[in-house]
Amino acid sequence: GAVVSQHPSWVICKSGTSVKIECRSLDFQATTMFWYRQFPKQSLMLMATSNEGSKATYEQGVEKDKFLINHASLTLSTLTVTSAHPEDSSFYICSARDRKSLEQYFGPGTRLTVT
Amino acid sequence: GNSVTQMEGPVTLSEEAFLTINCTYTATGYPSLFWYVQYPGEGLQLLLKATKADDKGSNKGFEATYRKETTSFHLEKGSVQVSDSAVYFCAPYGNQFYFGTGTSLTVIP
């Protein structure tokens, strides 16, 4: 079946540093990938939608200069949290839409802790 | 706007018990409706879906019926197993997914 991987699965960083999270579709091509954020015991909230080769579309209230998204290939999208602060600590989940079936598959998530 | 209200957990059941997890939604138009399951340490997996009113989605013994009149998509299973222990998310899809808060289910032998 279709698999989406994320790396790293968890990361701890110091306040003020930047951290990059990778999302890969392993056995299918994805022209569209999505980034979600999940706080404990809360819903997944869509942060942004990225399309291969073009700029990401951010949801209202999401700072595009803080959460940099790059979708450079049909199998890879990256989310970089710049100048991270403790309030950025969260669970980040990516999702990829199969360009053929249009089904959307989710990654296992990355837990970010900013100290 | 679109939103979804999902039964809060955690839910603890004995093996072979009947499961219901309630989900109601508000949406513009008629969204497709999904249930996703997240097992410990894994990503979200599609459990079942329904794309129009009165459709019933089913998979692995789970069922949910698209009820337009009550804007609901309740998840049911007649006899749960220990392996069903996971977090379940209700998610209407219009132009994007809207997720419920998730319901944690623990099934004890």
XYZ file of N, CA and C in Angstrom:
672
model
N 0.803 -1.198 0.000
C 0.000 0.000 0.000
C 0.838 1.250 0.000
N 0.188 2.373 -0.232
C 0.887 3.651 -0.278
C 1.417 4.025 1.104
N 2.662 4.460 1.141
C 3.304 4.798 2.398
C 3.878 6.204 2.323
N 3.648 6.940 3.395
C 4.239 8.261 3.549
C 5.138 8.220 4.774
N 6.377 8.632 4.608
C 7.299 8.636 5.740
C 7.627 10.065 6.144
N 7.983 10.220 7.408
C 8.421 11.508 7.911
C 9.728 11.306 8.664
N 10.573 12.303 8.546
C 11.850 12.239 9.253
C 12.238 13.622 9.753
N 12.608 13.777 10.996
C 12.687 12.727 12.009
C 11.309 12.428 12.606
N 11.222 11.395 13.390
C 9.965 11.081 14.064
C 9.791 11.946 15.316
N 10.924 12.319 15.896
C 10.855 13.284 16.990
C 12.144 14.096 17.018
N 12.037 15.317 17.473
C 13.204 16.188 17.522
C 13.060 17.163 18.681
N 14.168 17.388 19.339
C 14.237 18.391 20.401
C 15.237 19.449 19.962
N 14.840 20.691 20.007
C 15.769 21.751 19.618
C 15.683 22.909 20.613
N 16.695 23.740 20.569
C 16.729 24.886 21.471
C 16.015 26.064 20.847
N 15.470 26.881 21.694
C 14.755 28.065 21.253
C 15.665 28.932 20.387
N 15.152 29.398 19.257
C 15.915 30.247 18.363
C 16.549 29.515 17.203
N 16.602 28.203 17.286
C 17.185 27.427 16.181
C 16.092 27.038 15.196
N 16.522 26.520 14.045
C 15.582 26.078 13.015
C 15.642 24.562 12.895
N 14.551 23.992 12.524
C 14.496 22.537 12.371
C 13.722 22.190 11.110
N 14.232 21.202 10.385
C 13.603 20.787 9.128
C 12.991 19.409 9.281
N 11.768 19.273 8.782
C 11.061 17.996 8.804
C 10.803 17.579 7.365
N 11.133 16.332 7.051
C 10.936 15.820 5.700
C 9.714 14.923 5.613
N 9.050 15.004 4.490
C 7.894 14.149 4.211
C 8.097 13.531 2.836
N 8.065 12.214 2.781
C 8.300 11.511 1.523
C 7.173 10.534 1.211
N 6.767 10.530 -0.052
C 5.868 9.481 -0.532
C 6.763 8.385 -1.103
N 6.638 7.187 -0.564
C 7.628 6.157 -0.857
C 7.346 5.352 -2.123
N 6.103 5.173 -2.479
C 5.817 4.332 -3.631
C 4.759 4.945 -4.534
N 4.653 6.257 -4.457
C 3.757 6.941 -5.374
C 4.228 8.383 -5.508
N 3.748 9.039 -6.533
C 4.092 10.436 -6.759
C 2.963 11.333 -6.274
N 3.356 12.409 -5.661
C 2.386 13.319 -5.064
C 2.620 14.736 -5.564
N 1.687 15.236 -6.368
C 1.804 16.623 -6.805
C 1.387 17.574 -5.690
N 0.610 17.067 -4.744
C 0.130 17.899 -3.640
C 0.423 17.218 -2.313
N 0.994 17.990 -1.411
C 1.231 17.512 -0.050
C 0.667 18.532 0.925
N 0.303 18.049 2.091
C -0.334 18.876 3.105
C 0.431 18.767 4.418
N 0.475 19.865 5.139
C 1.101 19.865 6.465
C 0.056 20.233 7.516
N -0.021 19.394 8.536
C -0.961 19.595 9.626
C -0.190 19.738 10.937
N -0.880 20.331 11.879
C -0.324 20.462 13.217
C -1.374 19.947 14.195
N -0.911 19.218 15.193
C -1.839 18.662 16.165
C -1.332 18.925 17.569
N -2.134 19.643 18.335
C -1.827 19.836 19.745
C -2.445 18.695 20.541
N -1.914 18.422 21.748
C -2.433 17.300 22.536
C -3.943 17.362 22.710
N -4.580 16.266 22.429
C -6.024 16.101 22.597
C -6.816 17.109 21.765
N -6.234 17.547 20.672
C -6.945 18.457 19.777
C -6.935 17.914 18.356
N -7.688 18.607 17.510
C -7.800 18.190 16.116
C -6.507 18.422 15.358
N -6.394 17.750 14.214
C -5.372 18.112 13.247
C -5.828 19.391 12.562
N -4.953 20.359 12.511
C -5.274 21.618 11.849
C -4.390 21.779 10.627
N -4.999 22.031 9.487
C -4.228 22.215 8.268
C -3.432 23.503 8.354
N -2.135 23.392 8.098
C -1.274 24.571 8.104
C -1.104 25.117 6.693
N -0.813 24.215 5.767
C -0.494 24.670 4.418
C -0.611 23.518 3.439
N -0.799 23.899 2.199
C -0.862 22.953 1.089
C 0.279 23.279 0.138
N 1.050 22.272 -0.205
C 2.167 22.527 -1.125
C 1.973 21.749 -2.406
N 2.265 22.414 -3.488
C 2.211 21.800 -4.810
C 3.608 21.762 -5.394
N 3.935 20.650 -5.990
C 5.271 20.444 -6.530
C 5.625 21.550 -7.506
N 6.737 22.181 -7.241
C 7.248 23.196 -8.148
C 6.644 24.575 -7.997
N 5.768 24.753 -7.023
C 5.182 26.083 -6.834
C 5.146 26.435 -5.352
N 4.773 27.678 -5.080
C 4.744 28.126 -3.687
C 3.589 27.474 -2.926
N 3.826 27.290 -1.634
C 2.784 26.693 -0.801
C 1.669 27.703 -0.525
N 0.498 27.179 -0.276
C -0.644 28.004 0.135
C -0.862 27.802 1.623
N -0.797 28.882 2.375
C -0.900 28.801 3.833
C -2.315 29.122 4.299
N -2.720 28.442 5.345
C -4.016 28.726 5.949
C -3.931 30.023 6.750
N -5.084 30.597 6.955
C -5.136 31.861 7.689
C -4.546 31.683 9.081
N -3.707 32.605 9.463
C -3.100 32.570 10.789
C -1.784 31.830 10.857
N -1.369 31.196 9.785
C -0.091 30.482 9.763
C 0.965 31.392 9.134
N 2.052 31.619 9.873
C 3.093 32.519 9.391
C 3.979 31.823 8.362
N 3.896 32.285 7.134
C 4.654 31.617 6.081
C 6.158 31.842 6.216
N 6.563 32.927 6.854
C 7.995 33.164 7.037
C 8.567 32.342 8.180
N 7.690 31.833 9.002
C 8.140 31.010 10.117
C 8.125 29.527 9.752
N 7.140 29.147 8.996
C 7.001 27.750 8.580
C 7.250 27.688 7.071
N 8.489 27.418 6.733
C 8.891 27.401 5.326
C 8.638 26.018 4.730
N 7.938 26.008 3.622
C 7.607 24.738 2.985
C 8.206 24.714 1.590
N 8.855 23.596 1.299
C 9.445 23.390 -0.019
C 8.991 22.046 -0.562
N 8.495 22.056 -1.782
C 8.014 20.806 -2.405
C 8.765 20.656 -3.720
N 10.004 20.239 -3.604
C 10.922 20.288 -4.731
C 10.765 19.138 -5.709
N 10.151 18.049 -5.277
C 9.998 16.912 -6.176
C 8.644 16.261 -5.927
N 8.323 15.292 -6.759
C 7.018 14.627 -6.646
C 6.955 13.647 -5.476
N 8.063 13.497 -4.764
C 8.068 12.566 -3.638
C 8.569 13.181 -2.338
N 8.876 14.467 -2.339
C 9.463 15.079 -1.151
C 8.943 16.481 -0.916
N 8.501 16.709 0.314
C 8.175 18.051 0.773
C 8.850 18.239 2.123
N 9.327 19.461 2.372
C 9.964 19.742 3.656
C 9.290 20.920 4.334
N 9.228 20.831 5.654
C 8.728 21.918 6.488
C 9.867 22.352 7.397
N 10.237 23.620 7.313
C 11.282 24.148 8.187
C 10.655 25.130 9.160
N 10.802 24.834 10.434
C 10.341 25.743 11.477
C 11.523 26.639 11.821
N 11.401 27.904 11.474
C 12.523 28.826 11.684
C 12.398 29.535 13.028
N 13.552 29.789 13.629
C 13.602 30.481 14.911
C 12.532 29.923 15.857
N 12.661 28.649 16.120
C 11.626 27.958 16.888
C 11.526 28.489 18.314
N 10.312 28.478 18.819
C 10.034 28.878 20.199
C 9.234 27.776 20.880
N 9.211 27.769 22.206
C 8.482 26.696 22.901
C 7.035 26.538 22.446
N 6.395 27.621 22.061
C 4.996 27.508 21.617
C 4.856 26.791 20.277
N 5.984 26.570 19.590
C 5.949 25.799 18.345
C 5.994 24.298 18.607
N 6.214 23.932 19.846
C 6.226 22.508 20.204
C 4.871 21.899 19.867
N 4.893 20.831 19.111
C 3.645 20.243 18.639
C 3.947 18.959 17.880
N 2.909 18.359 17.389
C 3.005 17.161 16.548
C 2.669 17.598 15.131
N 3.616 17.436 14.209
C 3.434 17.864 12.832
C 3.229 16.635 11.950
N 2.153 16.651 11.186
C 1.798 15.508 10.347
C 1.700 15.957 8.896
N 2.321 15.208 8.007
C 2.186 15.522 6.591
C 1.280 14.503 5.924
N 0.788 14.891 4.786
C -0.082 14.021 4.009
C 0.226 14.248 2.543
N 0.121 13.195 1.751
C 0.428 13.297 0.328
C -0.721 12.744 -0.486
N -1.046 13.456 -1.543
C -2.119 13.004 -2.431
C -1.524 12.323 -3.650
N -1.902 11.079 -3.839
C -1.446 10.304 -4.999
C -1.943 10.975 -6.274
N -1.031 11.289 -7.183
C -1.417 12.021 -8.388
C -2.300 11.186 -9.308
N -2.249 9.857 -9.167
C -3.074 9.001 -10.028
C -4.437 8.716 -9.401
N -4.425 8.241 -8.170
C -5.686 7.837 -7.542
C -6.392 8.996 -6.849
N -5.651 10.055 -6.542
C -6.122 11.219 -5.786
C -6.432 10.885 -4.331
N -6.082 9.662 -3.907
C -6.230 9.329 -2.500
C -5.167 10.085 -1.693
N -5.532 10.406 -0.464
C -4.625 11.146 0.399
C -4.132 10.224 1.500
N -2.813 10.151 1.674
C -2.206 9.268 2.664
C -1.416 10.104 3.663
N -1.427 9.628 4.911
C -0.823 10.404 5.989
C 0.475 9.776 6.485
N 1.392 10.639 6.869
C 2.625 10.192 7.495
C 2.419 9.929 8.973
N 3.432 9.377 9.647
C 3.313 9.015 11.067
C 3.477 10.187 12.011
N 3.875 11.328 11.487
C 4.013 12.498 12.345
C 5.405 12.706 12.886
N 5.711 13.943 13.241
C 6.974 14.327 13.861
C 6.660 15.139 15.096
N 7.189 14.679 16.212
C 6.967 15.432 17.451
C 8.126 16.394 17.667
N 7.816 17.665 17.697
C 8.828 18.705 17.909
C 8.689 19.265 19.319
N 9.799 19.276 20.027
C 9.851 19.904 21.346
C 10.921 20.979 21.318
N 10.530 22.194 21.625
C 11.455 23.321 21.649
C 11.697 23.703 23.098
N 12.961 23.686 23.496
C 13.282 23.966 24.915
C 13.835 25.374 25.097
N -18.954 28.058 8.845
C -17.798 27.305 8.398
C -17.965 25.828 8.679
N -16.999 25.060 8.257
C -17.030 23.624 8.474
C -16.430 23.263 9.823
N -17.042 22.299 10.472
C -16.513 21.827 11.743
C -17.023 20.420 12.001
N -16.410 19.756 12.960
C -16.826 18.400 13.307
C -16.728 18.224 14.817
N -17.711 17.593 15.374
C -17.749 17.302 16.801
C -17.722 15.792 16.981
N -16.755 15.359 17.721
C -16.552 13.924 17.888
C -16.636 13.578 19.359
N -17.182 12.413 19.613
C -17.315 11.926 20.979
C -15.956 11.899 21.668
N -15.932 12.463 22.853
C -14.665 12.499 23.564
C -14.356 11.175 24.230
N -13.108 10.889 24.327
C -12.714 9.674 25.024
C -12.071 10.019 26.350
N -11.246 9.144 26.851
C -10.992 7.829 26.274
C -12.144 6.861 26.531
N -12.252 5.898 25.638
C -13.258 4.865 25.759
C -12.562 3.541 26.069
N -13.030 2.857 27.073
C -12.477 1.554 27.436
C -13.597 0.521 27.374
N -13.381 -0.516 26.597
C -14.371 -1.566 26.438
C -13.733 -2.929 26.645
N -14.551 -3.861 27.019
C -14.101 -5.251 27.081
C -14.197 -5.868 25.701
N -13.358 -6.833 25.462
C -13.383 -7.527 24.177
C -14.780 -8.057 23.898
N -15.201 -7.956 22.643
C -16.502 -8.397 22.136
C -17.640 -7.433 22.490
N -17.345 -6.340 23.111
C -18.396 -5.345 23.392
C -18.744 -4.582 22.117
N -19.886 -3.901 22.169
C -20.348 -3.086 21.054
C -19.763 -1.689 21.175
N -19.323 -1.163 20.041
C -18.693 0.162 20.023
C -19.538 1.138 19.214
N -19.721 2.324 19.768
C -20.242 3.465 19.010
C -19.389 4.674 19.333
N -18.933 5.341 18.308
C -18.247 6.631 18.475
C -19.041 7.634 17.648
N -19.612 8.614 18.335
C -20.458 9.590 17.656
C -19.648 10.664 16.939
N -20.180 11.081 15.797
C -19.569 12.166 15.039
C -20.668 12.958 14.354
N -20.686 14.250 14.584
C -21.580 15.132 13.861
C -20.761 16.252 13.243
N -21.270 16.829 12.184
C -20.491 17.823 11.473
C -21.375 18.971 11.000
N -20.761 20.068 10.720
C -21.408 21.174 10.011
C -20.552 21.443 8.782
N -21.209 21.656 7.681
C -20.464 21.846 6.442
C -21.299 22.608 5.439
N -20.590 23.276 4.560
C -21.226 23.910 3.411
C -21.346 22.851 2.326
N -22.540 22.619 1.867
C -22.721 21.601 0.854
C -22.736 20.209 1.444
N -22.317 19.253 0.647
C -22.383 17.862 1.056
C -21.000 17.235 0.957
N -20.301 17.234 2.086
C -18.927 16.711 2.052
C -18.902 15.198 1.960
N -17.795 14.645 1.564
C -17.530 13.222 1.769
C -17.137 13.056 3.231
N -17.401 11.882 3.771
C -17.153 11.655 5.190
C -16.206 10.471 5.370
N -15.257 10.650 6.267
C -14.213 9.660 6.457
C -14.048 9.351 7.945
N -13.628 8.126 8.218
C -13.085 7.769 9.521
C -11.655 7.283 9.307
N -10.747 7.880 10.077
C -9.357 7.454 10.063
C -9.023 6.835 11.415
N -8.050 5.920 11.391
C -7.604 5.284 12.623
C -6.086 5.470 12.731
N -5.651 5.713 13.941
C -4.217 5.878 14.196
C -3.808 4.901 15.285
N -3.038 3.889 14.892
C -2.505 2.940 15.862
C -1.258 3.533 16.505
N -0.909 3.085 17.679
C 0.243 3.658 18.380
C 1.494 3.677 17.523
N 2.091 4.843 17.407
C 3.344 4.984 16.679
C 3.217 4.960 15.174
N 2.002 4.954 14.674
C 1.818 4.881 13.223
C 1.076 6.104 12.698
N 1.027 6.213 11.369
C 0.312 7.310 10.753
C -1.185 7.047 10.698
N -1.905 8.053 10.241
C -3.344 7.899 10.056
C -3.611 6.931 8.914
N -4.547 6.033 9.133
C -4.945 5.102 8.085
C -6.429 5.264 7.811
N -6.786 5.246 6.561
C -8.194 5.325 6.209
C -8.899 4.061 6.684
N -9.978 4.241 7.450
C -10.743 3.108 7.938
C -11.937 2.850 7.016
N -12.706 3.902 6.754
C -13.837 3.783 5.855
C -14.294 5.168 5.432
N -15.115 5.189 4.399
C -15.608 6.479 3.931
C -16.971 6.317 3.276
N -17.668 7.437 3.141
C -18.953 7.488 2.436
C -19.022 8.813 1.708
N -19.471 8.785 0.489
C -19.402 9.996 -0.325
C -20.741 10.676 -0.538
N -21.853 10.014 -0.223
C -23.141 10.686 -0.385
C -24.135 10.163 0.637
N -25.229 10.876 0.759
C -26.241 10.574 1.767
C -26.721 9.125 1.656
N -26.851 8.513 2.823
C -27.331 7.141 3.000
C -26.315 6.074 2.608
N -25.176 6.494 2.104
C -24.099 5.529 1.849
C -23.619 4.955 3.171
N -23.248 3.695 3.146
C -22.648 3.069 4.324
C -21.233 2.668 3.972
N -20.294 3.173 4.753
C -18.913 2.728 4.608
C -18.652 1.597 5.584
N -17.849 0.633 5.165
C -17.552 -0.484 6.065
C -16.168 -1.029 5.784
N -15.544 -1.511 6.853
C -14.203 -2.091 6.732
C -13.841 -2.722 8.067
N -13.288 -3.900 8.030
C -12.790 -4.587 9.227
C -13.860 -4.705 10.320
N -15.111 -4.817 9.929
C -16.188 -4.951 10.898
C -16.755 -3.623 11.380
N -16.103 -2.526 11.015
C -16.595 -1.198 11.361
C -17.582 -0.719 10.289
N -18.559 0.052 10.718
C -19.532 0.620 9.793
C -19.862 2.043 10.194
N -20.223 2.841 9.200
C -20.737 4.185 9.476
C -21.626 4.575 8.307
N -22.763 5.193 8.616
C -23.728 5.580 7.584
C -23.822 7.090 7.504
N -23.774 7.611 6.307
C -23.856 9.052 6.030
C -25.313 9.480 6.230
N -25.568 10.202 7.305
C -26.923 10.667 7.629
C -27.000 12.165 7.399
N -27.549 12.534 6.251
C -27.621 13.947 5.905
C -28.583 14.697 6.819
N -29.692 14.047 7.169
C -30.720 14.742 7.954
C -30.249 15.085 9.356
N -29.334 14.285 9.889
C -28.804 14.564 11.225
C -27.349 15.010 11.165
N -26.828 15.186 9.986
C -25.413 15.532 9.753
C -24.508 14.728 10.677
N -24.657 13.417 10.579
C -23.882 12.544 11.454
C -23.239 11.423 10.662
N -22.201 10.844 11.267
C -21.469 9.735 10.642
C -20.892 8.901 11.784
N -21.760 8.301 12.551
C -21.341 7.567 13.741
C -20.663 6.253 13.371
N -19.585 5.968 14.052
C -18.825 4.733 13.805
C -19.306 3.641 14.754
N -19.521 2.444 14.204
C -19.988 1.327 15.013
C -19.224 0.057 14.676
N -19.108 -0.786 15.701
C -18.591 -2.131 15.486
C -19.275 -3.045 16.487
N -19.729 -4.171 16.016
C -20.533 -5.047 16.851
C -19.745 -5.785 17.927
N -18.474 -6.056 17.660
C -17.687 -6.855 18.596
C -16.220 -6.434 18.468
N -15.776 -5.625 19.416
C -14.413 -5.101 19.293
C -13.385 -6.119 19.774
N -12.200 -5.954 19.260
C -11.076 -6.817 19.626
C -9.960 -5.972 20.229
N -9.066 -6.626 20.918
C -7.942 -5.912 21.520
C -7.158 -5.137 20.458
N -7.058 -5.717 19.281
C -6.305 -5.090 18.187
C -6.973 -3.821 17.645
N -8.190 -3.548 18.060
C -8.877 -2.311 17.653
C -8.461 -1.120 18.503
N -7.668 -1.347 19.519
C -7.215 -0.254 20.377
C -6.417 0.738 19.549
N -6.880 1.974 19.510
C -6.284 2.992 18.652
C -7.018 4.302 18.907
N -6.617 5.332 18.164
C -7.341 6.611 18.190
C -8.093 6.745 16.868
N -9.358 7.099 16.949
C -10.228 7.188 15.775
C -10.592 8.648 15.511
N -10.456 9.049 14.240
C -10.741 10.428 13.845
C -11.853 10.452 12.802
N -12.844 11.278 13.065
C -13.886 11.553 12.084
C -13.435 12.746 11.253
N -13.618 12.694 9.936
C -13.084 13.765 9.092
C -13.961 13.988 7.863
N -14.799 14.998 7.903
C -15.492 15.394 6.676
C -14.491 16.007 5.701
N -14.767 15.834 4.414
C -13.901 16.408 3.383
C -14.759 17.181 2.393
N -14.532 18.495 2.338
C -15.152 19.320 1.311
C -14.063 19.686 0.333
N -13.456 20.809 0.525
C -12.265 21.153 -0.259
C -10.998 20.848 0.536
N -11.171 20.437 1.778
C -10.060 19.991 2.616
C -10.630 19.135 3.736
N -9.761 18.440 4.460
C -10.204 17.638 5.590
C -10.414 18.523 6.821
N -11.479 18.216 7.568
C -11.681 18.794 8.888
C -11.735 17.642 9.870
N -10.803 17.639 10.824
C -10.684 16.492 11.714
C -11.362 16.752 13.054
N -11.961 15.688 13.589
C -12.407 15.728 14.965
C -11.209 15.624 15.896
N -11.477 15.701 17.180
C -10.406 15.689 18.175
C -9.804 14.311 18.360
N -10.462 13.310 17.830
C -9.965 11.949 18.014
C -10.556 11.320 19.258
N -10.858 10.061 19.166
C -11.384 9.295 20.308
C -10.463 8.109 20.538
N -9.882 8.072 21.713
C -8.984 6.974 22.052
C -9.793 5.784 22.544
N -9.579 4.644 21.943
C -10.274 3.411 22.322
C -9.265 2.411 22.853
N -9.558 1.874 24.011
C -8.756 0.783 24.568
C -9.683 -0.399 24.793
N -9.303 -1.534 24.228
C -10.085 -2.749 24.405
C -9.298 -3.698 25.290
N -9.914 -4.107 26.363
C -9.224 -4.989 27.311
C -9.737 -6.422 27.174
N -8.839 -7.380 27.330
C -9.229 -8.795 27.158
C -10.241 -9.218 28.207
